[in-house]
mmCIF file with all atom_site columns, C-alpha atoms in Angstrom:
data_model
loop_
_atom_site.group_PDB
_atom_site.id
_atom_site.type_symbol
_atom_site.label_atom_id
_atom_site.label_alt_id
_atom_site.label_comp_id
_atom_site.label_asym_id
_atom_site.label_entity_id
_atom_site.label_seq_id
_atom_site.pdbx_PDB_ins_code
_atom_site.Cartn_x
_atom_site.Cartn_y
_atom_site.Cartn_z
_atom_site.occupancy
_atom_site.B_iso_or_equiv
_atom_site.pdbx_formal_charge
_atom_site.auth_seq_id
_atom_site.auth_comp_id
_atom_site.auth_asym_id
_atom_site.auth_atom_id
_atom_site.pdbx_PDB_model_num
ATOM 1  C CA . UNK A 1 1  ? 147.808 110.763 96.552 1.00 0.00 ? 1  UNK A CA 1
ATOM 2  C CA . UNK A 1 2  ? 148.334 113.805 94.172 1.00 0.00 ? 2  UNK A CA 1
ATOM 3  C CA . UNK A 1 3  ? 151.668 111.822 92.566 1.00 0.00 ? 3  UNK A CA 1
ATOM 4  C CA . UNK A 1 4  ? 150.258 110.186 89.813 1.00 0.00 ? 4  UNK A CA 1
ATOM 5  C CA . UNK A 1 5  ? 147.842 113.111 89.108 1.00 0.00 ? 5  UNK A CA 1
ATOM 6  C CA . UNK A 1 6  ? 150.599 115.373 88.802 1.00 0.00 ? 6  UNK A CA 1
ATOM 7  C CA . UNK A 1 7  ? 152.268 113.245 86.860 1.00 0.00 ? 7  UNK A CA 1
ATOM 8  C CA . UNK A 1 8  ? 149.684 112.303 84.440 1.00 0.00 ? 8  UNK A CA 1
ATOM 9  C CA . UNK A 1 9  ? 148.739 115.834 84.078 1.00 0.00 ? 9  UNK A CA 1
ATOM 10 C CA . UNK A 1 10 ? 152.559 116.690 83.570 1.00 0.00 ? 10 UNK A CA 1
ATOM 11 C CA . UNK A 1 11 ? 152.937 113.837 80.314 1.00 0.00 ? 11 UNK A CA 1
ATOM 12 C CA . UNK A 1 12 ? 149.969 115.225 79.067 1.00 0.00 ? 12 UNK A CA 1
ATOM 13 C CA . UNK A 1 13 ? 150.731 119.121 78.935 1.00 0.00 ? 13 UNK A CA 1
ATOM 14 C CA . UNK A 1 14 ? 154.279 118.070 77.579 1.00 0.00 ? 14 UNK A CA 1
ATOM 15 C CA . UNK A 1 15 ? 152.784 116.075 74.743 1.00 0.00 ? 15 UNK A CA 1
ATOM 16 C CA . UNK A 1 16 ? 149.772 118.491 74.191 1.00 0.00 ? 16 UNK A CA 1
ATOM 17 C CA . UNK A 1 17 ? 152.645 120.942 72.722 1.00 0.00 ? 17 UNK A CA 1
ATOM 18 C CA . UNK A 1 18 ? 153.812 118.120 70.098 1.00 0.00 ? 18 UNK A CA 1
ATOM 19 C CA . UNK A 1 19 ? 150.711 117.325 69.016 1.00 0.00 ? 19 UNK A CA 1
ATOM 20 C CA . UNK A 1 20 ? 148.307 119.179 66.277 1.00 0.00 ? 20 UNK A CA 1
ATOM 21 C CA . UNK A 1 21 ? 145.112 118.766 64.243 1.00 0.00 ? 21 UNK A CA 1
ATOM 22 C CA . UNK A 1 22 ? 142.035 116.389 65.973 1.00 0.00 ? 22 UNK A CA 1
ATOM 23 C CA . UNK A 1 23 ? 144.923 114.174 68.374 1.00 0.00 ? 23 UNK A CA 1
ATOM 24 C CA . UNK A 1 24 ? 145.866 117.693 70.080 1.00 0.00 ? 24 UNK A CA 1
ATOM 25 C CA . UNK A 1 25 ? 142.138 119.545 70.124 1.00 0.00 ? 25 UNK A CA 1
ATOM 26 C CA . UNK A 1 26 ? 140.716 115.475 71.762 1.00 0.00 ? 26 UNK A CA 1
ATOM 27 C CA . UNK A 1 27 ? 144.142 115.488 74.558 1.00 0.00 ? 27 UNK A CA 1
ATOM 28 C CA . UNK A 1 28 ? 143.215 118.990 75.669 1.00 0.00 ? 28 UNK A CA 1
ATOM 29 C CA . UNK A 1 29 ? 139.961 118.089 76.043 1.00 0.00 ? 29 UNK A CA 1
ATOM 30 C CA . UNK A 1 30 ? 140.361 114.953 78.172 1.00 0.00 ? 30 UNK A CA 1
ATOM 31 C CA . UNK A 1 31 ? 143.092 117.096 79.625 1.00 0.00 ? 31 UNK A CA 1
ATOM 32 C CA . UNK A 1 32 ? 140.428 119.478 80.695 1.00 0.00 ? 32 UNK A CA 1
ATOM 33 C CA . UNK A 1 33 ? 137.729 117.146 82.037 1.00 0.00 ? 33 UNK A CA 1
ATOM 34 C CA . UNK A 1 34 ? 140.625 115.843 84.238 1.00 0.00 ? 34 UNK A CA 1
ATOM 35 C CA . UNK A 1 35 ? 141.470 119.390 85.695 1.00 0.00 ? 35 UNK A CA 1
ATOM 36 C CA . UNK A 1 36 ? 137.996 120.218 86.157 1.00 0.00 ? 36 UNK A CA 1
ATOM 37 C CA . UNK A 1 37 ? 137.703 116.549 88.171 1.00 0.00 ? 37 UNK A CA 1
ATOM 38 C CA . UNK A 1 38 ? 140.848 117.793 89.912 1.00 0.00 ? 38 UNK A CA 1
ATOM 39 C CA . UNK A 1 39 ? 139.319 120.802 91.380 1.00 0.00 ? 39 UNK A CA 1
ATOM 40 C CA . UNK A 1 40 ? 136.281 118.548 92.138 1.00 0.00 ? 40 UNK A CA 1
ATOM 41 C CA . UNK A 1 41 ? 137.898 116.505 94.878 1.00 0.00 ? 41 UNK A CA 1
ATOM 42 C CA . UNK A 1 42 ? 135.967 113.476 94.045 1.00 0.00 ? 42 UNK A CA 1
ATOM 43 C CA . UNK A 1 43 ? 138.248 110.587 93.678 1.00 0.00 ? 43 UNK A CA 1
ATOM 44 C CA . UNK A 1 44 ? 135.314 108.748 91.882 1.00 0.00 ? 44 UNK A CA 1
ATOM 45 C CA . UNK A 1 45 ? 135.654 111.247 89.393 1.00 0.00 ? 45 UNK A CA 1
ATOM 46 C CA . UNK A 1 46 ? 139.153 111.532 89.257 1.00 0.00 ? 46 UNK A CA 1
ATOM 47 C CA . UNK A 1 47 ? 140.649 108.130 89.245 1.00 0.00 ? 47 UNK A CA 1
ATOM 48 C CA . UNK A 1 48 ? 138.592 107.049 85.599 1.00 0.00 ? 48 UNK A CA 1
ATOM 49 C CA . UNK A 1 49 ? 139.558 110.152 84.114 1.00 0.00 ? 49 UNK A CA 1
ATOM 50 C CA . UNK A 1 50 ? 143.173 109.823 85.347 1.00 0.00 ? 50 UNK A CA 1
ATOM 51 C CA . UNK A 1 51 ? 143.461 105.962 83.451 1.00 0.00 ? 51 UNK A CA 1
ATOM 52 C CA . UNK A 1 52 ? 141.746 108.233 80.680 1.00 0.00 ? 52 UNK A CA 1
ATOM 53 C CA . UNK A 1 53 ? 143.996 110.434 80.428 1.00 0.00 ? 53 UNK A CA 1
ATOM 54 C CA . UNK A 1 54 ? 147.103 107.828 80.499 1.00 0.00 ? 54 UNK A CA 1
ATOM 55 C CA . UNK A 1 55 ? 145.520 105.668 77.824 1.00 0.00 ? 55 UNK A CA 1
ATOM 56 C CA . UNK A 1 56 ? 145.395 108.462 75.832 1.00 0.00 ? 56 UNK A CA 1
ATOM 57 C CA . UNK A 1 57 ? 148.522 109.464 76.492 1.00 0.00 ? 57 UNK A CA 1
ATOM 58 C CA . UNK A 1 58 ? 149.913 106.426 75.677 1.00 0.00 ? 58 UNK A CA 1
ATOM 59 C CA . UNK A 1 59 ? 147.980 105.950 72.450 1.00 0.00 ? 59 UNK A CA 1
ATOM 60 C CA . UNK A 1 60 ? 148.340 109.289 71.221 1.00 0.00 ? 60 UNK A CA 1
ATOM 61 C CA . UNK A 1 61 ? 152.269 109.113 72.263 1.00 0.00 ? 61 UNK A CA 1
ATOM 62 C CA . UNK A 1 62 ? 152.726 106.005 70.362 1.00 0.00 ? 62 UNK A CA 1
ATOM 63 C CA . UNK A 1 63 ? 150.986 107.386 67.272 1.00 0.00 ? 63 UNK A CA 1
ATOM 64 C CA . UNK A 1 64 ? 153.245 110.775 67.282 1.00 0.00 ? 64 UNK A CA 1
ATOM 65 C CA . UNK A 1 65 ? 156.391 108.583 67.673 1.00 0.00 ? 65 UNK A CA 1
ATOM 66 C CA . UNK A 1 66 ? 155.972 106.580 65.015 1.00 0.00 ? 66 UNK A CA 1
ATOM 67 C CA . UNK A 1 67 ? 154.827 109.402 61.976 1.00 0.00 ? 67 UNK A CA 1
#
């Protein structure tokens, strides 16, 4: 199901642009082992980095908000 990808992928371009320093460069990374997963097809692949990425997101979210 390409939902939660999108979505994941989605939350993490949108806080990629708030972010700066070592928390932006280690997002974009993750964020870019996820889209090269994406193009992959391999859902082995794909579904770890995607709880990755959301972790991450999460973390890094919660660390922004509250500087």
């Amino acid at each position: 199901d390409a939902l939660p990808n999108k979505t994941a992928l989605a939350k993490g371009d949108a806080l990629y642009v708030e972010l700066t320093g070592s928390e932006r460069a280690r997002l974009g990374e993750v964020l870019a082992h996820f889209r090269a997963a994406l193009e992959s097809q391999d859902a082995q692949l794909i579904d770890p980095l995607r709880e990755r990425l959301i972790a991450l997101i999460n973390t890094l979210g919660q660390l922004h908000r509250s500087s």
